[in-house]
PDB file of C-alpha atoms and ligand atoms in Angstrom:
ATOM      1  CA  MET A  24      16.021 -15.446  13.127  1.00 63.00           C
ATOM      2  CA  ASP A  25      13.802 -17.940  14.972  1.00 64.00           C
ATOM      3  CA  SER A  26      11.571 -19.180  12.126  1.00 64.00           C
ATOM      4  CA  ASN A  27       8.884 -20.356  14.570  1.00 70.00           C
ATOM      5  CA  LYS A  28       8.333 -16.894  15.955  1.00 83.00           C
ATOM      6  CA  LYS A  29       5.390 -14.953  14.452  1.00 90.00           C
ATOM      7  CA  ILE A  30       6.565 -11.560  13.289  1.00 95.00           C
ATOM      8  CA  SER A  31       4.999  -8.536  11.637  1.00 97.00           C
ATOM      9  CA  ILE A  32       6.876  -5.927   9.685  1.00 98.00           C
ATOM     10  CA  ALA A  33       5.202  -2.609   8.916  1.00 98.00           C
ATOM     11  CA  ILE A  34       6.465  -0.602   5.952  1.00 98.00           C
ATOM     12  CA  ASP A  35       4.845   2.794   5.570  1.00 98.00           C
ATOM     13  CA  GLY A  36       5.596   5.831   3.479  1.00 97.00           C
ATOM     14  CA  PRO A  37       4.380   7.993   0.608  1.00 96.00           C
ATOM     15  CA  ALA A  38       3.669   6.769  -2.928  1.00 93.00           C
ATOM     16  CA  GLY A  39       6.719   5.786  -4.921  1.00 91.00           C
ATOM     17  CA  ALA A  40       9.091   5.396  -1.971  1.00 94.00           C
ATOM     18  CA  GLY A  41       9.676   1.757  -2.936  1.00 93.00           C
ATOM     19  CA  LYS A  42       7.475   0.101  -0.292  1.00 96.00           C
ATOM     20  CA  SER A  43       5.965  -2.668  -2.408  1.00 94.00           C
ATOM     21  CA  THR A  44       9.220  -3.604  -4.174  1.00 94.00           C
ATOM     22  CA  ILE A  45      11.043  -3.825  -0.858  1.00 97.00           C
ATOM     23  CA  ALA A  46       8.205  -5.572   0.992  1.00 97.00           C
ATOM     24  CA  LYS A  47       7.936  -8.239  -1.725  1.00 95.00           C
ATOM     25  CA  LEU A  48      11.671  -8.988  -1.525  1.00 96.00           C
ATOM     26  CA  ILE A  49      11.594  -9.154   2.273  1.00 97.00           C
ATOM     27  CA  SER A  50       8.630 -11.530   2.155  1.00 95.00           C
ATOM     28  CA  LYS A  51      10.485 -13.847  -0.284  1.00 94.00           C
ATOM     29  CA  LYS A  52      13.653 -13.777   1.757  1.00 95.00           C
ATOM     30  CA  LEU A  53      11.883 -14.510   5.064  1.00 94.00           C
ATOM     31  CA  LYS A  54       9.196 -16.738   3.500  1.00 92.00           C
ATOM     32  CA  ILE A  55       6.395 -14.761   5.111  1.00 94.00           C
ATOM     33  CA  VAL A  56       3.204 -13.339   3.630  1.00 94.00           C
ATOM     34  CA  TYR A  57       3.305  -9.967   1.873  1.00 95.00           C
ATOM     35  CA  LEU A  58       0.202  -7.849   2.180  1.00 96.00           C
ATOM     36  CA  ASP A  59      -0.183  -4.851  -0.118  1.00 96.00           C
ATOM     37  CA  THR A  60      -2.870  -2.900   1.769  1.00 98.00           C
ATOM     38  CA  GLY A  61      -3.072  -0.213  -0.931  1.00 97.00           C
ATOM     39  CA  ALA A  62      -4.607  -2.829  -3.255  1.00 97.00           C
ATOM     40  CA  MET A  63      -7.607  -3.001  -0.916  1.00 98.00           C
ATOM     41  CA  TYR A  64      -8.290   0.746  -1.122  1.00 98.00           C
ATOM     42  CA  ARG A  65      -7.725   0.535  -4.862  1.00 98.00           C
ATOM     43  CA  SER A  66     -10.375  -2.185  -5.143  1.00 98.00           C
ATOM     44  CA  VAL A  67     -12.905  -0.035  -3.283  1.00 98.00           C
ATOM     45  CA  ALA A  68     -12.120   2.829  -5.677  1.00 98.00           C
ATOM     46  CA  LEU A  69     -12.517   0.547  -8.690  1.00 98.00           C
ATOM     47  CA  LYS A  70     -15.940  -0.529  -7.487  1.00 98.00           C
ATOM     48  CA  ALA A  71     -17.008   3.110  -7.064  1.00 98.00           C
ATOM     49  CA  ILE A  72     -15.638   4.149 -10.465  1.00 98.00           C
ATOM     50  CA  ARG A  73     -17.374   1.247 -12.182  1.00 98.00           C
ATOM     51  CA  GLN A  74     -20.676   2.378 -10.647  1.00 97.00           C
ATOM     52  CA  ASN A  75     -20.061   6.020 -11.598  1.00 98.00           C
ATOM     53  CA  ILE A  76     -19.852   7.002  -7.944  1.00 98.00           C
ATOM     54  CA  ASP A  77     -17.674   9.996  -7.102  1.00 98.00           C
ATOM     55  CA  THR A  78     -14.818   8.606  -4.955  1.00 98.00           C
ATOM     56  CA  GLN A  79     -15.069  11.738  -2.765  1.00 98.00           C
ATOM     57  CA  ASP A  80     -18.758  11.128  -2.003  1.00 98.00           C
ATOM     58  CA  ALA A  81     -18.424   9.781   1.546  1.00 98.00           C
ATOM     59  CA  LYS A  82     -22.080   8.810   1.876  1.00 98.00           C
ATOM     60  CA  LYS A  83     -22.267   6.824  -1.336  1.00 98.00           C
ATOM     61  CA  VAL A  84     -18.865   5.184  -0.872  1.00 98.00           C
ATOM     62  CA  SER A  85     -19.746   4.226   2.733  1.00 98.00           C
ATOM     63  CA  ASP A  86     -22.924   2.577   1.454  1.00 97.00           C
ATOM     64  CA  LEU A  87     -20.901   0.808  -1.206  1.00 97.00           C
ATOM     65  CA  VAL A  88     -18.540  -0.821   1.309  1.00 96.00           C
ATOM     66  CA  LYS A  89     -21.369  -2.088   3.517  1.00 94.00           C
ATOM     67  CA  ASP A  90     -21.601  -5.292   1.533  1.00 92.00           C
ATOM     68  CA  ILE A  91     -18.326  -5.251  -0.404  1.00 96.00           C
ATOM     69  CA  ASN A  92     -16.360  -8.477  -0.452  1.00 96.00           C
ATOM     70  CA  ILE A  93     -12.594  -8.072  -0.716  1.00 96.00           C
ATOM     71  CA  GLU A  94     -10.392 -11.132  -0.521  1.00 94.00           C
ATOM     72  CA  VAL A  95      -6.648 -11.490  -0.754  1.00 93.00           C
ATOM     73  CA  LYS A  96      -5.208 -14.728  -2.093  1.00 93.00           C
ATOM     74  CA  HIS A  97      -1.600 -15.716  -2.547  1.00 89.00           C
ATOM     75  CA  ILE A  98      -1.095 -17.614  -5.773  1.00 88.00           C
ATOM     76  CA  ASN A  99       2.453 -18.638  -6.798  1.00 84.00           C
ATOM     77  CA  GLU A 100       3.808 -16.301  -4.112  1.00 80.00           C
ATOM     78  CA  GLU A 101       1.946 -13.393  -5.703  1.00 87.00           C
ATOM     79  CA  GLN A 102      -0.857 -11.424  -4.088  1.00 91.00           C
ATOM     80  CA  ARG A 103      -4.098 -11.433  -6.068  1.00 96.00           C
ATOM     81  CA  ILE A 104      -6.988  -9.252  -4.977  1.00 97.00           C
ATOM     82  CA  TYR A 105     -10.630 -10.248  -5.452  1.00 97.00           C
ATOM     83  CA  LEU A 106     -13.469  -7.757  -5.524  1.00 98.00           C
ATOM     84  CA  ASP A 107     -16.864  -9.402  -5.041  1.00 97.00           C
ATOM     85  CA  GLY A 108     -15.409 -12.657  -6.354  1.00 97.00           C
ATOM     86  CA  GLU A 109     -13.630 -11.166  -9.412  1.00 98.00           C
ATOM     87  CA  ASP A 110      -9.834 -11.086  -9.668  1.00 98.00           C
ATOM     88  CA  VAL A 111      -9.213  -7.336 -10.210  1.00 98.00           C
ATOM     89  CA  THR A 112      -5.431  -7.362  -9.639  1.00 96.00           C
ATOM     90  CA  ASP A 113      -4.738  -6.222 -13.191  1.00 94.00           C
ATOM     91  CA  PHE A 114      -7.292  -3.369 -13.180  1.00 96.00           C
ATOM     92  CA  ILE A 115      -6.269  -1.364 -10.110  1.00 96.00           C
ATOM     93  CA  ARG A 116      -3.046   0.341 -11.224  1.00 90.00           C
ATOM     94  CA  THR A 117      -4.443   3.081 -13.470  1.00 89.00           C
ATOM     95  CA  PRO A 118      -3.942   6.768 -12.546  1.00 90.00           C
ATOM     96  CA  GLU A 119      -7.729   7.124 -12.091  1.00 94.00           C
ATOM     97  CA  VAL A 120      -7.812   4.277  -9.566  1.00 96.00           C
ATOM     98  CA  SER A 121      -4.717   5.666  -7.764  1.00 94.00           C
ATOM     99  CA  ILE A 122      -6.415   9.008  -7.147  1.00 95.00           C
ATOM    100  CA  GLY A 123      -9.713   7.275  -6.336  1.00 98.00           C
ATOM    101  CA  ALA A 124      -7.976   5.036  -3.770  1.00 98.00           C
ATOM    102  CA  SER A 125      -6.511   8.065  -2.027  1.00 96.00           C
ATOM    103  CA  ASN A 126     -10.001   9.629  -1.962  1.00 97.00           C
ATOM    104  CA  VAL A 127     -11.876   6.618  -0.582  1.00 98.00           C
ATOM    105  CA  ALA A 128      -9.101   6.089   1.990  1.00 97.00           C
ATOM    106  CA  VAL A 129     -10.145   9.345   3.682  1.00 97.00           C
ATOM    107  CA  ILE A 130     -13.538   7.849   4.601  1.00 97.00           C
ATOM    108  CA  PRO A 131     -13.540   6.254   8.107  1.00 96.00           C
ATOM    109  CA  GLU A 132     -16.110   3.559   7.205  1.00 97.00           C
ATOM    110  CA  VAL A 133     -13.822   2.379   4.403  1.00 97.00           C
ATOM    111  CA  ARG A 134     -10.747   2.312   6.615  1.00 97.00           C
ATOM    112  CA  ILE A 135     -12.478   0.457   9.442  1.00 96.00           C
ATOM    113  CA  LYS A 136     -13.518  -2.299   7.064  1.00 96.00           C
ATOM    114  CA  MET A 137     -10.088  -2.614   5.406  1.00 97.00           C
ATOM    115  CA  VAL A 138      -8.212  -2.548   8.718  1.00 97.00           C
ATOM    116  CA  GLU A 139     -10.394  -5.390  10.052  1.00 96.00           C
ATOM    117  CA  LEU A 140      -9.311  -7.523   7.115  1.00 95.00           C
ATOM    118  CA  GLN A 141      -5.650  -6.525   7.485  1.00 97.00           C
ATOM    119  CA  ARG A 142      -5.557  -7.330  11.209  1.00 97.00           C
ATOM    120  CA  ASP A 143      -7.294 -10.635  10.624  1.00 96.00           C
ATOM    121  CA  ILE A 144      -4.575 -11.695   8.157  1.00 94.00           C
ATOM    122  CA  ALA A 145      -1.800 -10.534  10.505  1.00 95.00           C
ATOM    123  CA  SER A 146      -3.323 -12.495  13.389  1.00 95.00           C
ATOM    124  CA  LYS A 147      -2.948 -15.753  11.475  1.00 93.00           C
ATOM    125  CA  CYS A 148       0.612 -15.633  10.158  1.00 93.00           C
ATOM    126  CA  SER A 149       3.840 -13.679   9.912  1.00 96.00           C
ATOM    127  CA  VAL A 150       3.460 -10.745   7.561  1.00 96.00           C
ATOM    128  CA  VAL A 151       5.212  -7.847   5.950  1.00 97.00           C
ATOM    129  CA  MET A 152       2.561  -5.218   5.272  1.00 98.00           C
ATOM    130  CA  ASP A 153       2.969  -2.011   3.348  1.00 97.00           C
ATOM    131  CA  GLY A 154       0.716   1.023   3.484  1.00 97.00           C
ATOM    132  CA  ARG A 155       0.339   4.402   5.144  1.00 97.00           C
ATOM    133  CA  ASP A 156      -0.939   3.642   8.654  1.00 97.00           C
ATOM    134  CA  ILE A 157       0.399   0.167   9.373  1.00 98.00           C
ATOM    135  CA  GLY A 158       2.852   1.204  12.089  1.00 98.00           C
ATOM    136  CA  THR A 159       0.640   3.919  13.580  1.00 98.00           C
ATOM    137  CA  TYR A 160      -2.769   2.247  13.478  1.00 97.00           C
ATOM    138  CA  VAL A 161      -3.125  -1.221  11.932  1.00 98.00           C
ATOM    139  CA  LEU A 162      -0.290  -2.992  13.758  1.00 98.00           C
ATOM    140  CA  PRO A 163       0.869  -0.709  16.583  1.00 97.00           C
ATOM    141  CA  ASN A 164       2.808  -3.630  18.111  1.00 97.00           C
ATOM    142  CA  ALA A 165       4.581  -4.640  14.893  1.00 97.00           C
ATOM    143  CA  THR A 166       7.942  -6.359  15.403  1.00 96.00           C
ATOM    144  CA  LEU A 167       9.644  -3.797  13.187  1.00 97.00           C
ATOM    145  CA  LYS A 168       8.371  -0.517  11.724  1.00 98.00           C
ATOM    146  CA  ILE A 169      10.006   1.106   8.736  1.00 98.00           C
ATOM    147  CA  PHE A 170       9.108   4.490   7.263  1.00 98.00           C
ATOM    148  CA  LEU A 171      10.401   4.713   3.688  1.00 98.00           C
ATOM    149  CA  THR A 172      10.794   8.068   2.008  1.00 97.00           C
ATOM    150  CA  ALA A 173      12.472   9.532  -1.086  1.00 97.00           C
ATOM    151  CA  SER A 174      12.454  12.935  -2.746  1.00 97.00           C
ATOM    152  CA  ILE A 175       9.361  13.814  -4.795  1.00 97.00           C
ATOM    153  CA  GLU A 176      11.453  13.928  -7.991  1.00 97.00           C
ATOM    154  CA  GLU A 177      12.873  10.454  -7.366  1.00 96.00           C
ATOM    155  CA  ARG A 178       9.464   8.992  -6.497  1.00 97.00           C
ATOM    156  CA  ALA A 179       7.862  10.495  -9.592  1.00 97.00           C
ATOM    157  CA  LYS A 180      10.736   9.211 -11.729  1.00 96.00           C
ATOM    158  CA  ARG A 181      10.312   5.680 -10.365  1.00 94.00           C
ATOM    159  CA  ARG A 182       6.551   5.636 -10.999  1.00 92.00           C
ATOM    160  CA  TYR A 183       6.985   7.166 -14.444  1.00 94.00           C
ATOM    161  CA  ASN A 184       9.583   4.554 -15.423  1.00 93.00           C
ATOM    162  CA  GLU A 185       7.358   1.766 -14.063  1.00 89.00           C
ATOM    163  CA  GLN A 186       4.570   2.980 -16.333  1.00 87.00           C
ATOM    164  CA  LEU A 187       6.864   3.102 -19.359  1.00 91.00           C
ATOM    165  CA  LEU A 188       7.906  -0.481 -18.669  1.00 91.00           C
ATOM    166  CA  LYS A 189       4.235  -1.468 -18.651  1.00 84.00           C
ATOM    167  CA  GLY A 190       3.820   0.223 -22.027  1.00 87.00           C
ATOM    168  CA  ILE A 191       1.849   3.199 -20.680  1.00 83.00           C
ATOM    169  CA  THR A 192       3.123   6.169 -22.687  1.00 87.00           C
ATOM    170  CA  ASN A 193       0.188   8.597 -22.557  1.00 89.00           C
ATOM    171  CA  VAL A 194       0.894   9.894 -19.040  1.00 89.00           C
ATOM    172  CA  SER A 195       3.692  12.464 -18.743  1.00 94.00           C
ATOM    173  CA  TYR A 196       6.290  12.723 -15.968  1.00 96.00           C
ATOM    174  CA  GLU A 197       4.625  15.968 -14.820  1.00 96.00           C
ATOM    175  CA  GLU A 198       1.223  14.268 -14.560  1.00 95.00           C
ATOM    176  CA  VAL A 199       2.718  11.413 -12.541  1.00 95.00           C
ATOM    177  CA  LYS A 200       4.410  13.931 -10.253  1.00 97.00           C
ATOM    178  CA  ASN A 201       1.200  15.913  -9.771  1.00 96.00           C
ATOM    179  CA  ASP A 202      -0.784  12.753  -8.969  1.00 95.00           C
ATOM    180  CA  ILE A 203       1.783  11.840  -6.322  1.00 96.00           C
ATOM    181  CA  LEU A 204       1.719  15.352  -4.838  1.00 97.00           C
ATOM    182  CA  TYR A 205      -2.084  15.212  -4.662  1.00 95.00           C
ATOM    183  CA  ARG A 206      -2.000  11.824  -2.941  1.00 94.00           C
ATOM    184  CA  ASP A 207       0.787  12.860  -0.508  1.00 95.00           C
ATOM    185  CA  LYS A 208      -1.339  15.798   0.625  1.00 95.00           C
ATOM    186  CA  ASN A 209      -4.607  13.859   0.744  1.00 95.00           C
ATOM    187  CA  ASP A 210      -3.073  10.849   2.533  1.00 96.00           C
ATOM    188  CA  SER A 211      -1.219  12.859   5.160  1.00 96.00           C
ATOM    189  CA  SER A 212      -3.886  15.472   5.904  1.00 96.00           C
ATOM    190  CA  ARG A 213      -6.907  13.205   6.466  1.00 95.00           C
ATOM    191  CA  ALA A 214      -8.285  13.114  10.017  1.00 94.00           C
ATOM    192  CA  PHE A 215      -8.472   9.355  10.521  1.00 94.00           C
ATOM    193  CA  ALA A 216      -5.229   7.293  10.458  1.00 93.00           C
ATOM    194  CA  PRO A 217      -3.256   9.577   8.144  1.00 95.00           C
ATOM    195  CA  LEU A 218       0.049   8.771   6.503  1.00 96.00           C
ATOM    196  CA  ALA A 219       2.554   9.343   9.302  1.00 96.00           C
ATOM    197  CA  LYS A 220       5.756   7.949  10.714  1.00 97.00           C
ATOM    198  CA  ALA A 221       5.176   6.006  13.923  1.00 98.00           C
ATOM    199  CA  GLU A 222       7.281   7.289  16.820  1.00 97.00           C
ATOM    200  CA  ASP A 223       9.122   3.977  17.002  1.00 97.00           C
ATOM    201  CA  ALA A 224       9.577   3.565  13.229  1.00 98.00           C
ATOM    202  CA  ILE A 225      12.985   3.672  11.607  1.00 97.00           C
ATOM    203  CA  GLU A 226      13.058   6.163   8.752  1.00 97.00           C
ATOM    204  CA  LEU A 227      14.997   5.270   5.618  1.00 97.00           C
ATOM    205  CA  ASP A 228      15.439   7.845   2.876  1.00 97.00           C
ATOM    206  CA  THR A 229      15.859   5.733  -0.269  1.00 95.00           C
ATOM    207  CA  THR A 230      16.568   8.625  -2.673  1.00 96.00           C
ATOM    208  CA  ASN A 231      20.168   7.553  -3.100  1.00 95.00           C
ATOM    209  CA  MET A 232      19.880   3.908  -2.131  1.00 94.00           C
ATOM    210  CA  ASN A 233      19.416   1.008  -4.502  1.00 93.00           C
ATOM    211  CA  ILE A 234      16.930  -1.797  -3.839  1.00 94.00           C
ATOM    212  CA  ASP A 235      19.575  -4.244  -2.549  1.00 96.00           C
ATOM    213  CA  GLU A 236      20.889  -1.696  -0.078  1.00 96.00           C
ATOM    214  CA  VAL A 237      17.431  -1.050   1.348  1.00 97.00           C
ATOM    215  CA  VAL A 238      16.610  -4.770   1.602  1.00 97.00           C
ATOM    216  CA  SER A 239      19.956  -5.558   3.308  1.00 97.00           C
ATOM    217  CA  LYS A 240      19.455  -2.722   5.744  1.00 97.00           C
ATOM    218  CA  ILE A 241      15.971  -3.952   6.724  1.00 97.00           C
ATOM    219  CA  LEU A 242      17.054  -7.610   6.949  1.00 96.00           C
ATOM    220  CA  GLY A 243      19.881  -6.502   9.234  1.00 96.00           C
ATOM    221  CA  LEU A 244      17.400  -4.664  11.456  1.00 96.00           C
ATOM    222  CA  ILE A 245      15.188  -7.767  11.613  1.00 93.00           C
ATOM    223  CA  GLU A 246      18.200  -9.955  12.548  1.00 91.00           C
ATOM    224  CA  ASP A 247      18.971  -7.569  15.394  1.00 88.00           C
ATOM    225  CA  ILE A 248      15.450  -7.893  16.784  1.00 85.00           C
ATOM    226  CA  CYS A 249      14.493 -11.540  16.189  1.00 78.00           C
TER     227      CYS A 249
HETATM  228  O1   DC B  18       0.125   2.048  -1.742  1.00 58.81           O
HETATM  229  P1   DC B  18      -0.805   2.493  -2.876  1.00 58.81           P
HETATM  230  O2   DC B  18      -0.220   3.582  -3.686  1.00 58.81           O
HETATM  231  O3   DC B  18      -1.258   1.329  -3.711  1.00 58.81           O
HETATM  232  O4   DC B  18      -2.106   3.046  -2.127  1.00 58.81           O
HETATM  233  C1   DC B  18      -3.174   3.655  -2.821  1.00 58.81           C
HETATM  234  C2   DC B  18      -3.882   4.636  -1.918  1.00 58.81           C
HETATM  235  O5   DC B  18      -4.536   3.919  -0.861  1.00 58.81           O
HETATM  236  C3   DC B  18      -2.981   5.653  -1.210  1.00 58.81           C
HETATM  237  O6   DC B  18      -2.870   6.860  -1.937  1.00 58.81           O
HETATM  238  C4   DC B  18      -3.640   5.875   0.128  1.00 58.81           C
HETATM  239  C5   DC B  18      -4.443   4.624   0.365  1.00 58.81           C
HETATM  240  N1   DC B  18      -3.865   3.766   1.402  1.00 58.81           N
HETATM  241  C6   DC B  18      -4.140   4.088   2.706  1.00 58.81           C
HETATM  242  O7   DC B  18      -4.779   5.098   2.981  1.00 58.81           O
HETATM  243  N2   DC B  18      -3.713   3.271   3.707  1.00 58.81           N
HETATM  244  C7   DC B  18      -2.999   2.177   3.442  1.00 58.81           C
HETATM  245  N3   DC B  18      -2.611   1.389   4.453  1.00 58.81           N
HETATM  246  C8   DC B  18      -2.676   1.862   2.109  1.00 58.81           C
HETATM  247  C9   DC B  18      -3.107   2.701   1.098  1.00 58.81           C
END
């Protein structure tokens, strides 16, 4: 790969398909910036929840994002997300924020603001971005577009195990699965920039693939292009 060439890799797909794990490894391997766009929607949801605003209330959430300040910083190769100056990285992974993020992501005013930030980052450096609409809307000219999927059972199992590892034991497998089903439906049925596979994206079903296999496959695809 020509290391001087600016590239952008879009990784889209439903919750639990492995996007962030894979994107982080690709970014390390290629020494390019990783941008977790879901963290931005999560930060908007956190702000709403903290102010007791219903995350489905489009009017109130739109007002809320008018003067929101979301910044992404990379510290020790890790993405940290700042909401109005506060590092909220460790507060945005709760089930309540996950559902809230999916709700606020339906609202066009929210998306327009987040996409502006995402495109600005991609205009400055090589990136691997994960999300729902990166290949279809945020970066339609991305160097490579990947659409990662996996069965609902496998995705729920991965998220459930992740939670156990973090010490979260009060959320059952069924609850995790139902949250994912809710978000799948919400994310793919919204009118503006829904979760969808771009026509020119390569779909990878990771149900029976391990992390190394997925990373090798994507690195091979990048080699072929760059
Ligand atoms: O990737 P994630 O699970 O952290 O994303 C949380 C929610 O944010 C997801 O359910 C939908 C929304 N989202 C989005 O609409 N567009 C993106 N590019 C990223 C996330």
